[in-house]
Short mmCIF file of C-alpha atoms in Angstrom, two decimals:
data_model
loop_
_atom_site.label_atom_id
_atom_site.label_comp_id
_atom_site.label_asym_id
_atom_site.label_seq_id
_atom_site.Cartn_x
_atom_site.Cartn_y
_atom_site.Cartn_z
CA MET Y 1 111.91 49.34 83.12
CA TYR Y 2 113.06 51.07 86.39
CA LYS Y 3 111.46 49.92 89.64
CA ILE Y 4 110.36 53.02 91.79
CA LYS Y 5 111.75 52.59 95.14
CA MET Y 6 111.20 55.84 96.78
CA LEU Y 7 108.84 58.81 96.87
CA ILE Y 8 110.37 62.26 97.78
CA ALA Y 9 108.98 65.75 97.75
CA ILE Y 10 111.53 68.36 96.71
CA ASP Y 11 111.17 72.21 97.19
CA SER Y 12 113.75 74.99 96.42
CA GLU Y 13 114.25 78.51 97.57
CA TYR Y 14 116.08 80.42 95.05
CA ASP Y 15 117.21 84.02 94.01
CA GLU Y 16 114.43 85.80 92.04
CA ILE Y 17 116.81 87.12 89.38
CA THR Y 18 119.37 84.39 88.82
CA LYS Y 19 116.85 81.58 89.90
CA LYS Y 20 119.90 79.74 91.38
CA PRO Y 21 118.60 77.79 94.44
CA PHE Y 22 120.23 78.41 97.73
CA ILE Y 23 118.33 75.88 99.88
CA VAL Y 24 116.72 72.68 98.70
CA THR Y 25 114.41 70.76 101.07
CA MET Y 26 113.43 67.12 100.67
CA ALA Y 27 110.63 65.17 102.62
CA ASP Y 28 109.43 61.65 102.62
CA HIS Y 29 107.03 59.72 104.92
CA GLN Y 30 109.50 59.70 107.66
CA SER Y 31 111.55 62.86 107.76
CA SER Y 32 112.69 66.04 106.01
CA LYS Y 33 116.12 67.37 105.21
CA LEU Y 34 117.76 70.63 104.49
CA LEU Y 35 120.43 70.68 101.72
CA TYR Y 36 122.67 73.49 100.40
CA PRO Y 37 123.59 73.33 96.76
CA ASN Y 38 126.95 75.15 97.32
CA ASN Y 39 128.11 72.33 99.51
CA LYS Y 40 129.68 69.69 97.53
CA LYS Y 41 128.36 66.76 99.51
CA ASP Y 42 124.75 68.08 99.43
CA TYR Y 43 124.94 69.09 95.78
CA TYR Y 44 125.85 65.42 94.89
CA ILE Y 45 123.05 64.16 97.05
CA ILE Y 46 120.46 66.59 95.39
CA LYS Y 47 121.91 65.55 91.97
CA GLN Y 48 121.72 61.80 92.69
CA ILE Y 49 118.08 62.12 93.72
CA CYS Y 50 116.94 64.38 90.99
CA GLU Y 51 118.49 62.54 88.23
CA SER Y 52 117.40 58.96 89.51
CA ARG Y 53 114.83 57.12 87.45
CA LYS Y 54 114.10 54.93 90.62
CA ILE Y 55 112.79 57.78 92.73
CA LYS Y 56 109.50 59.41 92.16
CA LYS Y 57 109.88 63.15 92.63
CA ILE Y 58 107.04 65.43 93.93
CA PHE Y 59 107.12 69.19 93.27
CA HIS Y 60 104.57 71.89 93.84
CA SER Y 61 104.76 74.00 90.65
CA ALA Y 62 107.41 71.62 89.08
CA THR Y 63 108.34 74.24 86.25
CA SER Y 64 109.87 76.67 88.86
CA ASP Y 65 111.90 74.05 90.75
CA ILE Y 66 113.18 72.17 87.75
CA TYR Y 67 114.15 75.57 86.08
CA ALA Y 68 115.97 76.57 89.26
CA LEU Y 69 117.86 73.28 89.63
CA SER Y 70 118.82 73.33 85.91
CA THR Y 71 120.69 76.73 86.58
CA ILE Y 72 123.20 74.71 88.85
CA GLY Y 73 123.60 71.71 86.42
CA ILE Y 74 121.00 69.44 87.99
CA ASN Y 75 118.35 67.86 85.52
CA ILE Y 76 115.13 66.22 86.83
CA ASN Y 77 114.54 62.85 85.21
CA PRO Y 78 111.06 61.25 85.27
CA PRO Y 79 109.04 59.99 87.12
CA TYR Y 80 107.97 63.35 88.70
CA HIS Y 81 104.54 64.74 89.88
CA ASP Y 82 103.16 68.13 90.49
CA THR Y 83 100.63 68.94 93.27
CA PHE Y 84 100.09 72.43 91.72
CA ILE Y 85 98.75 70.69 88.48
CA MET Y 86 96.80 68.06 90.48
CA SER Y 87 94.98 70.61 92.51
CA SER Y 88 93.96 72.55 89.40
CA ILE Y 89 92.49 69.35 87.78
CA ILE Y 90 90.72 68.03 90.97
CA ASP Y 91 89.28 71.36 91.97
CA GLU Y 92 89.45 73.77 88.94
CA ASN Y 93 87.13 76.29 90.70
CA PHE Y 94 89.16 76.77 93.67
CA SER Y 95 90.54 80.29 93.81
CA SER Y 96 94.26 79.70 94.82
CA ARG Y 97 97.07 77.15 93.99
CA LYS Y 98 99.55 78.52 96.64
CA LEU Y 99 101.03 75.70 98.61
CA LYS Y 100 100.06 76.88 102.14
CA ILE Y 101 96.51 77.63 101.05
CA LEU Y 102 96.11 74.17 99.74
CA ALA Y 103 97.65 72.68 102.85
CA LYS Y 104 95.11 74.59 105.02
CA LYS Y 105 92.17 73.42 102.76
CA TYR Y 106 93.02 69.84 102.25
CA LEU Y 107 95.46 68.85 105.13
CA ARG Y 108 93.92 71.10 107.75
CA GLU Y 109 97.32 72.43 108.49
CA PRO Y 110 97.35 75.73 110.54
CA CYS Y 111 100.27 77.06 108.55
CA GLU Y 112 100.90 79.68 111.32
CA GLU Y 113 104.37 79.94 110.12
CA GLN Y 114 103.32 81.92 107.06
CA LYS Y 115 102.41 84.90 109.41
CA GLU Y 116 105.82 84.82 111.04
CA LEU Y 117 107.55 84.58 107.55
CA ASN Y 118 105.57 87.48 106.21
CA LYS Y 119 106.83 89.51 109.21
CA ILE Y 120 110.45 88.47 108.53
CA LYS Y 121 109.87 89.40 104.71
CA LEU Y 122 108.54 92.72 105.54
CA LYS Y 123 111.61 93.35 108.04
CA TYR Y 124 114.12 92.60 105.09
CA LYS Y 125 112.24 94.46 102.51
CA ARG Y 126 112.45 97.51 104.66
CA LYS Y 127 116.17 96.84 105.01
CA TYR Y 128 116.79 96.15 101.25
CA GLY Y 129 114.01 98.03 99.60
CA LYS Y 130 113.49 97.28 95.93
CA LYS Y 131 116.74 95.01 95.95
CA PHE Y 132 115.07 92.59 98.31
CA SER Y 133 115.47 88.80 97.53
CA TRP Y 134 114.72 85.89 99.70
CA SER Y 135 118.33 84.88 99.43
CA LEU Y 136 119.24 87.99 101.52
CA ILE Y 137 117.51 86.52 104.47
CA PRO Y 138 119.99 84.58 106.74
CA LYS Y 139 119.70 80.87 106.15
CA LYS Y 140 119.19 80.20 109.81
CA ILE Y 141 116.03 82.34 109.84
CA ILE Y 142 114.44 80.79 106.74
CA GLU Y 143 115.26 77.16 107.27
CA PRO Y 144 112.39 76.17 109.45
CA TYR Y 145 109.99 77.57 106.93
CA ALA Y 146 111.69 75.91 103.87
CA VAL Y 147 111.43 72.48 105.53
CA LYS Y 148 107.59 72.88 105.95
CA ASP Y 149 107.11 73.44 102.37
CA ALA Y 150 108.58 70.05 101.27
CA GLU Y 151 106.44 68.37 104.04
CA TYR Y 152 103.31 70.01 102.76
CA THR Y 153 103.98 69.02 99.16
CA TYR Y 154 104.61 65.35 100.12
CA ASN Y 155 101.27 65.18 102.15
CA LEU Y 156 99.38 67.02 99.49
CA PHE Y 157 100.56 64.37 96.93
CA LYS Y 158 99.45 61.59 99.23
CA TYR Y 159 96.08 63.25 99.41
CA PHE Y 160 95.62 63.85 95.74
CA GLU Y 161 97.04 60.65 94.45
CA PRO Y 162 93.92 58.60 94.75
CA LYS Y 163 91.87 61.39 93.57
CA ILE Y 164 93.68 62.01 90.30
CA LYS Y 165 93.24 58.68 89.04
CA GLN Y 166 89.92 59.45 87.33
CA TYR Y 167 91.65 62.38 85.58
CA LYS Y 168 94.64 60.13 84.41
CA LYS Y 169 94.78 60.98 80.80
CA LEU Y 170 94.35 64.76 81.50
CA TYR Y 171 97.02 64.80 84.23
CA LYS Y 172 99.47 62.98 81.93
CA LEU Y 173 98.83 65.57 79.17
CA GLU Y 174 99.46 68.45 81.45
CA LEU Y 175 102.68 66.98 82.86
CA LYS Y 176 104.01 66.69 79.21
CA LEU Y 177 103.89 70.36 79.04
CA VAL Y 178 106.33 70.86 81.92
CA PRO Y 179 109.52 70.36 79.89
CA MET Y 180 108.36 72.81 77.33
CA ILE Y 181 107.41 75.43 79.89
CA VAL Y 182 110.81 75.10 81.58
CA ASN Y 183 112.46 75.77 78.30
CA MET Y 184 110.29 78.87 77.77
CA GLN Y 185 111.58 80.13 81.22
CA LYS Y 186 115.17 79.30 80.50
CA ARG Y 187 115.00 81.22 77.10
CA GLY Y 188 113.86 84.34 78.86
CA HIS Y 189 113.26 87.71 77.19
CA ASN Y 190 115.83 90.44 76.72
CA ILE Y 191 114.88 93.64 78.35
CA ASN Y 192 116.00 97.17 77.36
CA ARG Y 193 117.04 98.41 80.73
CA GLU Y 194 118.09 101.79 79.52
CA PHE Y 195 114.65 102.26 77.97
CA CYS Y 196 113.12 101.43 81.46
CA LYS Y 197 115.20 104.03 83.12
CA GLN Y 198 114.16 106.72 80.69
CA GLU Y 199 110.43 105.81 81.02
CA ILE Y 200 110.63 106.05 84.74
CA LEU Y 201 112.21 109.58 84.44
CA ARG Y 202 109.50 110.63 81.89
CA LEU Y 203 106.76 109.22 83.90
CA GLN Y 204 108.06 110.67 87.20
CA GLU Y 205 108.25 114.14 85.56
CA SER Y 206 104.69 113.84 84.34
CA TYR Y 207 103.50 112.62 87.80
CA ASN Y 208 105.23 115.59 89.67
CA PHE Y 209 103.80 117.96 87.13
CA TYR Y 210 100.10 116.86 87.66
CA PHE Y 211 100.49 116.21 91.30
CA LYS Y 212 101.68 119.82 91.91
CA LYS Y 213 98.51 120.94 90.22
CA LEU Y 214 96.46 118.79 92.48
CA ILE Y 215 98.11 119.98 95.70
CA LYS Y 216 97.44 123.58 94.54
CA PHE Y 217 93.94 122.83 93.89
CA ASN Y 218 93.53 120.82 97.12
CA ASN Y 219 95.49 123.47 99.09
CA LYS Y 220 97.42 120.74 101.03
CA ILE Y 221 99.50 117.61 100.44
CA PHE Y 222 97.58 114.39 100.22
CA ASN Y 223 98.10 110.80 99.31
CA ILE Y 224 96.67 110.09 95.97
CA GLN Y 225 96.74 106.41 96.59
CA SER Y 226 94.51 106.82 99.64
CA PRO Y 227 90.84 106.54 98.65
CA LYS Y 228 89.97 108.53 101.78
CA ASP Y 229 92.27 111.42 100.71
CA LEU Y 230 91.01 111.23 97.13
CA ARG Y 231 87.37 111.37 98.08
CA SER Y 232 88.13 114.55 100.13
CA LEU Y 233 89.78 116.15 97.00
CA LEU Y 234 87.02 115.01 94.66
CA LYS Y 235 84.42 116.59 96.98
CA LYS Y 236 85.95 120.02 96.04
CA THR Y 237 85.20 119.46 92.36
CA ASP Y 238 81.42 119.95 92.91
CA ILE Y 239 80.80 116.85 90.53
CA ASP Y 240 77.72 114.88 91.36
CA PHE Y 241 78.99 111.47 92.03
CA ILE Y 242 76.26 108.78 91.39
CA GLU Y 243 78.32 105.70 91.75
CA LYS Y 244 78.71 104.90 95.49
CA THR Y 245 79.64 101.96 97.67
CA PRO Y 246 76.99 100.24 99.93
CA THR Y 247 78.15 102.40 102.76
CA GLY Y 248 77.49 105.64 100.78
CA LEU Y 249 81.07 106.49 99.83
CA VAL Y 250 82.04 107.76 96.52
CA LYS Y 251 83.69 105.19 94.30
CA THR Y 252 86.98 106.30 92.98
CA GLY Y 253 87.89 103.48 90.58
CA LYS Y 254 89.23 104.25 86.98
CA ASP Y 255 85.97 103.13 85.33
CA ILE Y 256 84.08 105.60 87.54
CA LEU Y 257 86.33 108.61 87.01
CA GLU Y 258 87.13 108.28 83.20
CA PRO Y 259 83.56 109.21 82.02
CA LEU Y 260 83.92 112.39 84.19
CA VAL Y 261 87.13 113.84 82.71
CA LYS Y 262 85.22 116.37 80.67
CA GLU Y 263 83.37 117.70 83.72
CA ASN Y 264 86.49 118.79 85.56
CA LYS Y 265 90.16 118.92 84.79
CA VAL Y 266 91.08 117.67 88.26
CA ILE Y 267 89.75 114.21 87.28
CA LYS Y 268 92.24 114.17 84.33
CA TRP Y 269 95.19 115.08 86.61
CA VAL Y 270 94.20 112.36 89.02
CA LEU Y 271 94.17 109.73 86.36
CA TYR Y 272 97.50 111.01 84.90
CA CYS Y 273 99.10 110.72 88.33
CA ARG Y 274 97.64 107.14 88.84
CA SER Y 275 98.75 106.07 85.26
CA ALA Y 276 102.36 107.30 85.84
CA HIS Y 277 102.46 105.58 89.32
CA LYS Y 278 101.05 102.34 88.02
CA GLN Y 279 103.41 102.05 85.08
CA ILE Y 280 106.56 102.80 87.21
CA ASN Y 281 105.68 100.41 90.02
CA THR Y 282 103.92 97.69 88.14
CA TYR Y 283 106.29 97.40 85.07
CA TYR Y 284 109.44 99.32 84.92
CA GLU Y 285 110.76 99.12 88.50
CA PRO Y 286 110.08 95.30 88.84
CA LEU Y 287 111.70 94.95 85.26
CA LEU Y 288 114.77 96.65 86.57
CA ASN Y 289 115.10 95.39 90.15
CA ASN Y 290 113.13 92.05 90.31
CA TYR Y 291 113.74 90.42 86.91
CA THR Y 292 116.96 91.78 85.59
CA SER Y 293 120.24 93.31 86.85
CA GLU Y 294 123.12 95.44 85.50
CA LYS Y 295 124.90 92.12 84.80
CA ASN Y 296 122.05 90.25 83.28
CA SER Y 297 119.31 91.98 81.06
CA ILE Y 298 117.44 88.69 80.41
CA ALA Y 299 114.13 88.38 82.28
CA HIS Y 300 113.13 84.77 83.08
CA PHE Y 301 109.37 84.97 83.74
CA SER Y 302 107.58 82.12 85.40
CA PHE Y 303 104.70 80.69 83.39
CA TYR Y 304 101.81 78.67 84.94
CA GLN Y 305 99.86 76.22 82.79
CA SER Y 306 97.07 76.02 85.40
CA GLY Y 307 96.84 79.52 86.65
CA THR Y 308 93.48 80.52 85.33
CA LYS Y 309 89.99 79.07 85.26
CA SER Y 310 89.83 79.62 81.41
CA GLY Y 311 92.65 77.25 80.88
CA ARG Y 312 95.03 79.85 79.39
CA PHE Y 313 98.60 80.24 80.60
CA SER Y 314 99.26 82.86 83.30
CA ALA Y 315 102.56 84.65 83.63
CA GLU Y 316 103.68 87.20 86.34
CA LEU Y 317 103.91 90.90 85.18
CA ILE Y 318 103.70 90.22 81.40
CA GLN Y 319 100.03 89.02 81.45
CA THR Y 320 99.02 92.43 82.89
CA ILE Y 321 100.71 94.47 80.11
CA PRO Y 322 97.93 96.32 78.03
CA LYS Y 323 97.92 96.26 74.27
CA GLU Y 324 97.42 99.98 74.16
CA SER Y 325 96.95 102.76 76.49
CA SER Y 326 93.45 104.13 77.34
CA ASN Y 327 92.61 107.68 76.04
CA ILE Y 328 92.86 109.00 79.56
CA ASP Y 329 96.32 107.29 80.41
CA LEU Y 330 99.77 108.57 79.89
CA PRO Y 331 101.28 106.79 76.89
CA ASN Y 332 102.16 103.13 78.08
CA ASN Y 333 105.28 102.16 76.21
CA VAL Y 334 106.11 99.16 78.30
CA ARG Y 335 105.99 96.92 75.24
CA LYS Y 336 109.06 98.60 73.82
CA ALA Y 337 111.11 97.38 76.66
CA PHE Y 338 110.90 93.90 75.41
CA ILE Y 339 113.58 93.38 72.77
CA PRO Y 340 112.75 90.56 70.29
CA ARG Y 341 115.33 88.22 69.10
CA LYS Y 342 116.88 88.34 65.68
CA ASN Y 343 114.30 87.32 62.97
CA PHE Y 344 111.45 87.48 65.62
CA ILE Y 345 108.74 90.05 66.43
CA ASN Y 346 106.73 90.73 69.60
CA LEU Y 347 102.98 90.27 69.21
#
């Protein structure tokens, strides 16, 4: 048996596509430290701590950090804990598991740095557009924010530790799933990038075709994503909209517009444009720009075992892919972008 001598919280900032960490922060009861994996000395420190069985490691969403560290040859040996899982067991009805939201709720931390970080993110998103990645932000700018994450994780663990004891068996069971989920993320899914590009062209062509019809009907250019502009357009259809908001404005949701398709062709054009826009921006462009690259067509999605109240797994992007298109939507072929491995099929 190993005698646990230390308790250290670990957080990593990593590239969205390669998942390789570029900053690792650690915190204990006394201090916090920034480490850079591409520095040999720092890499050795990270590896020694992560692989030691005498140090209790604390993560927030362990599957993400364990997978990220594995991409640079660092394995996480037990014991380790996960404040993400802890929070989901202790308060299953709370709406969010995000680190800073939990720090605000349980630690009464102001987390003011998040507002500043959002401004920085917006600035660099404007600069790099769809190619944005946290790794593109200079380290000197992101360092102060990275340190706080490790500190919040450490303090959340100290807060949750006495409370999780009454759910000991359930918590142990959840922790046993972590290595399996990490392997799921490592394995990834092959994406047909050429198919994604072709679908974007097809959908953009459809969007342009129907949007031109809408502009002609409206007699002026408008923003179809703006509820205000859309309401102005719909007024010209002479349709009697019964469904309205508490303030008396016409509701413009898909569930409201679909039953009215036969009443005016403009409704169909609106829904077609929305469908094309959603498919491009929700599925195809993220698959091309955020999950894969020209050099790597394997998408490594993050899976969360405690991401929903129902208890099912949640996964970014792929959990929102519909089984089939609505009768009113343009054909949604995004499932065809996922290439199954040999002797496997996609369900």
